[in-house]
Amino acid sequence: MGIGAKNDFGDFIDSCCAFSFKKTVDIRGVKAIGIKLILPVLVLLVAGHQYYTAKNHSLSKWKGGGFGMYSELHFGARDIWVQSNSGFYSIFSGPENYKYRRYANKARIHPKSGAMNKLAEYIKADQRLKKIRIQVWELVFDPENFSLTRNRLLDDDY
Amino acid sequence: MIIERIKVKLNSFLTKTHYEQVCLLLFAFLVASLTKSNFSYHFISVPIMVIAISSLFIEFNLAKNKVFWCAALLLILMTLIEDWTLPANHDYLLIYFILAVLLSSSKNGELSDHRIAYHTMCLFALTFLLAGVQKLLSPQFMDGSFLSFAFHTDNFNSFILNKIPFLSQEFHENEIILKELLSTDPNLEKIAVLGYQLKESQLIFKYVSWGVVGIEFLVGIFAFFKMKSQLYLWLVLFFLVLIFFVRPEGFICVMLILAWPHLPKKNSTLQYVFLTVIVSILSLIIMHNAYR
């Protein structure tokens, strides 16, 4: 069977591209370029979107498809603190807060997003509160004097 | 006698087309990786899994079994649909890889090999280049603080350094200091200082960080021109194995499979070494000694 065989998935995609451009331009050239560009363009679009969201909306570079793992501290170095009637506490401390982990994990990966609202709503509903204050902190390491401090990423009432 | 038999069996694998080999290797990785994943929407994901497994009974030749690849793609895509921020970056890489397998399929083996070589080369190069760009644009990485923190708090030493009792204890004490800091009210602006410190290491970590970025860029750029060079493939193998020893991540295995279609068919030594490393990493993932 020759190289031009058209009866499999990849070949089908080839045919579809060819059909779309049939009447306008040189079919072979465009479809070949189209097939070759699908993946690289997709990778670059997703990575670009992830980088933009990480830079402007505090998304952890470890997530979201941008290949930014190991370029900054892991999102585990981010902590969420809640101010409510029962005091001021880290959502990741104590077994009583375990039920919030799922939402809290999402919220620390992408603090400036709907995930934080969902976490706040869940805590308020669970503890029957009208209002809570949430802070997100991230760890900062100074390699010169080996010191650890924390930087506030978010501080809002919900 | 046994070695001869193994050789005969291995040759039956090595004489397949590159496309078929990639399908088999990626399938093995998916089995190791997906069984350790969490899937939601069980009313959809379970039927998809049923279809994927059933398809293997009907057509075990993975190069022909598009139902399996579509089902695997759907499964991973569903985790993205649920929340695109939760899956790790290498889950995205798996999606691209499965897409590459689907886009490369053809009844013509030669054409499939040609396509999979192109798509894997693109994915391999872009992964390294984008990882390099992300690090280059991260002040935390470029000033060496990320590597220094990872070293001093035992994030990077799974295989070697933390097996040394003295260092293991020092790392553990630093972890306790870290935990104490994290348990205090951050508004008090407390400053903690690590107990164990590798003195005068700031410059070392800074230069190592620059070196890592430089190597990632070089590997990515050379992939476009020298992907089939044996020297390049040996160096890539060495670099990837080195990374794996520092941090045993399963995506190293994916990168090796991406490089597989570029291995020269005549160089069986290189193929055997790649295969040994891939199989070893898969085994370590299954045995929970490496991350998926």
XYZ file of C-alpha atoms in Angstrom:
450
model
C 0.000 0.000 0.000
C 1.386 3.410 -0.947
C 2.012 6.403 1.268
C -1.217 8.010 0.057
C -3.469 5.388 1.705
C -6.546 7.086 3.257
C -8.276 4.764 5.643
C -7.219 5.409 9.233
C -7.742 8.074 11.893
C -4.743 10.200 10.938
C -5.608 9.713 7.282
C -9.203 10.693 8.051
C -8.024 13.967 9.615
C -5.916 14.499 6.518
C -8.947 13.994 4.304
C -11.090 16.367 6.393
C -8.483 19.114 6.106
C -8.220 18.515 2.409
C -12.024 18.741 2.015
C -12.205 22.031 3.941
C -9.676 23.741 1.736
C -10.576 21.983 -1.484
C -11.833 24.896 -3.492
C -9.651 27.701 -2.272
C -5.973 26.930 -2.027
C -3.353 24.326 -2.763
C -4.834 21.406 -0.819
C -1.765 19.274 -0.235
C 0.400 22.101 1.056
C -2.212 23.508 3.433
C -3.328 20.177 4.838
C 0.236 19.086 5.418
C 1.028 22.315 7.259
C -2.289 22.137 9.132
C -1.645 18.616 10.413
C 1.895 19.523 11.408
C 0.814 22.634 13.280
C -2.147 21.220 15.249
C -0.120 19.913 18.192
C 2.556 22.622 18.505
C -0.080 25.373 18.315
C -2.240 23.629 20.922
C 0.759 23.176 23.255
C 1.795 26.823 22.878
C -1.754 28.135 23.383
C -2.270 26.132 26.579
C 1.186 27.048 27.897
C 0.635 30.726 27.074
C -2.720 30.753 28.828
C -1.215 29.013 31.857
C 1.658 31.487 32.066
C -0.724 34.470 31.812
C -2.992 33.046 34.526
C -0.031 32.239 36.766
C 1.401 35.738 36.390
C -1.844 37.676 36.774
C -4.099 35.448 38.864
C -1.610 33.594 41.093
C -2.163 30.163 39.538
C 0.556 27.793 40.730
C 3.049 27.151 37.931
C 2.947 23.472 38.891
C -0.518 23.195 37.394
C -2.438 24.156 34.295
C -0.352 22.708 31.458
C 2.479 25.229 31.205
C 5.489 23.010 32.020
C 6.363 25.259 34.971
C 6.948 22.465 37.480
C 10.103 22.983 39.526
C 10.317 26.647 38.527
C 8.874 27.863 41.834
C 8.019 26.430 45.254
C 5.345 23.759 45.205
C 1.787 24.930 45.894
C 2.071 22.969 49.159
C 4.070 26.001 50.364
C 0.844 28.033 50.154
C -1.400 28.128 53.188
C -4.978 29.318 53.691
C -5.971 30.956 56.975
C -9.580 31.496 57.976
C -10.943 34.081 60.429
C -14.315 33.031 61.784
C -16.234 32.893 65.061
C -14.126 29.935 66.146
C -10.874 31.854 65.738
C -8.064 32.269 63.227
C -6.742 28.974 61.912
C -5.008 27.277 58.999
C -7.461 25.292 56.912
C -4.807 22.603 56.493
C -4.398 22.036 60.232
C -6.366 19.709 62.463
C -8.616 16.766 61.620
C -11.733 18.927 62.067
C -10.758 20.856 58.924
C -10.111 17.759 56.839
C -13.522 18.024 55.192
C -12.461 21.324 53.586
C -9.284 19.888 52.033
C -10.679 19.259 48.584
C -11.873 22.835 48.112
C -8.891 24.281 49.994
C -6.432 22.484 47.745
C -8.110 23.873 44.648
C -8.169 27.333 46.204
C -4.473 27.414 47.033
C -3.559 26.255 43.529
C -5.595 29.110 42.028
C -6.477 31.592 44.806
C -7.828 34.404 42.656
C -10.603 32.344 41.127
C -14.029 30.885 41.780
C -12.356 28.136 43.794
C -11.871 30.551 46.703
C -15.550 31.578 46.618
C -16.566 27.913 46.682
C -14.322 27.245 49.667
C -15.726 30.262 51.508
C -19.313 29.263 50.765
C -18.650 25.708 51.917
C -17.119 26.838 55.217
C -19.903 29.364 55.826
C -22.614 26.800 55.133
C -20.891 24.177 57.266
C -20.311 26.469 60.247
C -23.493 28.510 59.727
C -21.641 31.778 59.422
C -22.654 34.931 57.601
C -19.202 36.227 56.949
C -15.630 34.932 57.053
C -12.224 36.383 56.258
C -9.732 34.347 54.235
C -6.031 34.957 53.768
C -3.685 33.081 51.445
C 0.017 33.080 52.302
C 2.977 31.684 50.430
C 6.376 30.754 51.751
C 9.391 32.852 50.760
C 12.902 31.457 51.113
C 15.993 33.636 51.228
C 18.980 31.511 50.141
C 21.485 34.072 51.419
C 20.648 33.770 55.119
C 18.516 30.584 54.932
C 15.499 32.405 56.355
C 11.849 31.622 55.759
C 9.102 34.245 55.766
C 5.610 34.433 54.347
C 4.069 36.663 51.725
C 0.335 37.435 51.629
C -1.240 36.606 48.276
C -4.844 37.354 49.159
C -6.863 38.858 52.005
C -10.632 39.109 51.507
C -13.972 38.977 53.254
C -16.534 36.511 51.958
C 19.827 -20.397 26.342
C 17.493 -18.128 28.295
C 19.334 -15.035 27.106
C 18.966 -16.216 23.521
C 15.234 -16.693 24.008
C 14.922 -13.231 25.535
C 16.839 -11.823 22.583
C 14.477 -13.507 20.137
C 11.451 -12.144 22.006
C 12.950 -8.673 22.241
C 13.787 -8.733 18.564
C 10.143 -9.394 17.781
C 9.437 -6.109 19.573
C 12.354 -4.241 18.053
C 11.460 -5.260 14.522
C 8.000 -3.679 14.799
C 7.485 -0.228 13.324
C 8.370 2.742 15.536
C 4.687 3.648 15.655
C 3.735 0.219 16.992
C 6.545 0.355 19.536
C 5.479 3.803 20.753
C 1.876 2.585 21.076
C 3.007 -0.342 23.232
C 5.316 1.739 25.422
C 2.729 4.477 25.926
C 0.107 1.844 26.711
C 2.380 0.398 29.427
C 2.905 3.872 30.872
C -0.837 4.634 30.802
C -1.589 1.416 32.681
C 0.960 2.351 35.359
C -0.128 5.970 35.502
C -3.915 5.914 35.118
C -4.396 3.235 37.749
C -2.954 5.748 40.229
C -5.182 8.608 39.056
C -8.404 9.861 40.563
C -11.323 10.121 38.227
C -14.597 11.872 38.939
C -17.911 11.644 37.065
C -17.944 7.876 37.568
C -21.190 7.539 35.642
C -19.163 8.535 32.553
C -15.598 7.504 33.418
C -16.495 3.918 34.367
C -18.275 3.211 31.041
C -15.343 4.792 29.179
C -12.954 2.519 31.072
C -15.189 -0.475 30.232
C -15.016 0.467 26.564
C -11.232 0.951 26.725
C -10.623 -2.428 28.336
C -13.180 -4.238 26.157
C -11.601 -2.812 23.019
C -8.381 -4.634 23.912
C -10.164 -7.993 23.683
C -11.433 -7.143 20.229
C -8.261 -5.570 18.874
C -5.117 -6.044 20.920
C -2.943 -4.472 18.247
C -2.686 -1.019 19.787
C -1.536 0.541 16.554
C -4.917 -0.319 15.070
C -7.098 0.061 18.141
C -8.331 3.651 17.911
C -11.179 2.993 20.361
C -8.667 2.469 23.160
C -6.756 5.680 22.415
C -9.949 7.731 22.098
C -11.213 6.314 25.405
C -7.898 7.049 27.160
C -7.950 10.571 25.734
C -11.534 11.112 26.926
C -10.669 9.863 30.411
C -7.831 12.339 30.875
C -9.799 15.132 29.188
C -12.595 14.625 31.698
C -10.256 15.500 34.545
C -9.508 18.754 32.732
C -13.173 19.459 32.148
C -13.852 18.984 35.851
C -11.150 21.497 36.774
C -8.348 22.451 34.400
C -6.150 23.697 37.247
C -6.008 20.388 39.105
C -4.263 17.944 36.729
C -0.471 18.133 36.763
C 1.405 19.490 33.775
C 2.461 15.999 32.712
C -1.205 14.991 32.416
C -1.425 17.630 29.698
C 1.645 16.065 28.101
C -0.129 12.693 28.077
C -3.094 14.286 26.286
C -0.774 15.719 23.627
C 0.991 12.353 23.299
C -2.268 10.429 22.798
C -3.338 13.063 20.255
C -0.003 12.512 18.500
C -0.676 8.768 18.396
C -4.124 9.362 16.899
C -2.885 11.942 14.396
C -0.085 9.614 13.303
C -2.231 6.574 12.664
C -2.332 5.279 9.141
C -2.754 1.965 7.362
C 0.645 2.673 5.931
C 3.334 1.816 8.486
C 5.951 4.008 6.867
C 3.653 7.026 6.971
C 2.765 6.343 10.623
C 6.451 6.207 11.518
C 7.093 9.455 9.682
C 4.215 11.195 11.452
C 4.955 9.904 14.938
C 8.607 10.934 14.517
C 7.530 14.484 13.659
C 4.924 14.835 16.430
C 7.143 13.323 19.146
C 10.041 15.542 18.089
C 7.787 18.621 18.420
C 6.460 17.537 21.830
C 9.928 16.639 23.100
C 11.460 19.939 21.979
C 8.549 22.103 23.154
C 8.470 20.442 26.569
C 12.115 21.275 27.193
C 11.909 24.755 25.675
C 8.771 25.720 27.610
C 10.200 24.307 30.835
C 13.309 26.424 30.185
C 11.241 29.547 29.489
C 9.184 29.067 32.672
C 12.342 28.765 34.744
C 14.031 31.673 33.013
C 11.039 33.902 33.790
C 10.906 32.774 37.409
C 13.100 34.977 39.663
C 12.674 32.370 42.401
C 14.387 29.791 40.209
C 17.042 31.987 38.640
C 18.376 33.311 41.960
C 18.840 29.746 43.182
C 16.335 30.000 46.030
C 14.108 27.248 44.663
C 16.898 24.674 44.364
C 18.408 25.740 47.686
C 15.063 25.378 49.473
C 14.381 22.031 47.819
C 17.802 20.744 48.821
C 17.679 21.942 52.430
C 14.169 20.654 53.091
C 14.648 17.234 51.511
C 12.459 17.685 48.453
C 15.064 16.480 46.041
C 16.971 13.742 47.696
C 14.744 10.699 47.597
C 17.266 8.254 46.210
C 20.674 9.317 47.431
C 21.254 12.054 49.993
C 18.524 11.226 52.477
C 19.871 7.685 52.749
C 22.873 9.158 54.595
C 21.854 9.083 58.290
C 23.523 12.423 59.191
C 21.910 14.326 56.322
C 18.591 12.584 56.818
C 18.479 13.860 60.402
C 19.478 17.389 59.366
C 16.795 17.494 56.672
C 14.258 16.241 59.180
C 15.142 19.021 61.639
C 14.708 21.623 58.898
C 11.290 20.162 58.149
C 10.332 20.584 61.807
C 11.441 24.263 61.703
C 9.321 24.700 58.574
C 6.272 23.055 60.162
C 6.610 25.244 63.264
C 6.650 28.376 61.118
C 3.615 27.225 59.147
C 1.667 26.616 62.358
C 2.050 30.215 63.586
C -0.206 33.130 62.645
C 1.376 34.537 59.457
C 0.281 38.089 60.383
C 2.875 38.006 63.177
C 5.486 38.052 60.393
C 7.679 35.497 62.128
C 11.019 34.702 60.530
C 12.419 31.175 60.780
C 15.995 30.230 60.000
C 16.905 26.729 58.852
C 19.117 24.774 61.234
C 21.123 22.796 58.715
C 22.725 25.103 56.151
C 25.102 24.274 53.354
C 27.306 27.321 53.868
C 28.242 29.598 50.968
C 25.879 27.615 48.756
C 23.868 30.508 47.329
C 26.168 30.989 44.344
C 26.392 27.236 43.739
C 22.604 26.886 43.580
C 22.352 29.997 41.434
C 24.838 28.657 38.879
C 23.292 25.178 38.967
C 19.900 26.820 38.238
C 21.369 28.708 35.282
C 22.976 25.474 34.110
C 19.658 23.624 34.264
C 17.953 26.328 32.184
C 20.845 26.312 29.715
C 20.720 22.533 29.313
C 16.928 22.569 28.891
C 17.223 25.141 26.119
C 20.045 23.225 24.431
C 18.164 19.910 24.603
C 15.021 21.619 23.227
C 16.803 23.450 20.396
C 18.958 20.485 19.351
C 15.844 18.264 19.280
C 14.732 20.164 16.159
C 17.984 19.452 14.322
C 19.760 16.518 15.952
C 16.985 14.312 17.318
C 18.329 11.290 15.457
C 21.956 11.817 16.436
C 23.209 8.943 18.580
C 25.389 11.245 20.658
C 22.397 13.503 21.306
C 20.225 10.542 22.321
C 22.896 9.199 24.701
C 23.243 12.657 26.278
C 19.453 13.003 26.578
C 19.285 9.594 28.237
C 22.041 10.565 30.681
C 20.365 13.899 31.479
C 16.932 12.328 31.997
C 18.280 9.532 34.199
C 20.172 12.142 36.238
C 16.929 14.107 36.745
C 15.156 10.899 37.736
C 17.749 10.204 40.446
C 17.270 13.713 41.799
C 13.496 13.508 41.642
C 11.861 10.209 40.569
C 9.047 11.535 38.400
C 7.151 9.397 35.897
C 7.243 12.078 33.211
C 10.898 11.128 32.651
C 9.503 7.879 31.264
C 7.167 9.831 28.957
C 10.121 11.871 27.692
C 12.064 8.662 26.972
C 9.099 7.249 25.051
C 8.909 10.521 23.107
C 12.567 10.013 22.157
C 12.018 6.350 21.224
C 10.925 6.818 17.560
C 14.218 8.595 16.928
C 16.434 5.732 18.063
C 18.334 4.281 15.112
C 17.011 0.804 14.325
C 20.550 -0.452 13.762
C 21.817 0.572 17.204
C 20.395 -2.207 19.362
C 22.561 -1.183 22.359
C 20.862 2.191 22.554
C 17.457 0.542 22.179
C 18.191 -1.998 24.913
C 19.417 0.702 27.306
C 16.383 2.928 26.635
C 14.064 -0.035 27.079
C 15.745 -1.062 30.333
C 15.419 2.446 31.756
C 11.783 2.767 30.644
C 10.838 -0.601 32.140
C 12.731 0.173 35.365
C 10.905 3.489 35.801
C 7.549 1.827 35.093
C 8.325 -0.789 37.732
C 9.299 1.897 40.246
C 6.030 3.760 39.573
C 3.974 0.606 40.085
C 5.901 -0.187 43.281
C 5.264 3.370 44.604
C 8.978 4.191 44.496
C 8.473 6.880 41.879
C 5.759 9.431 41.251
C 3.330 8.687 38.445
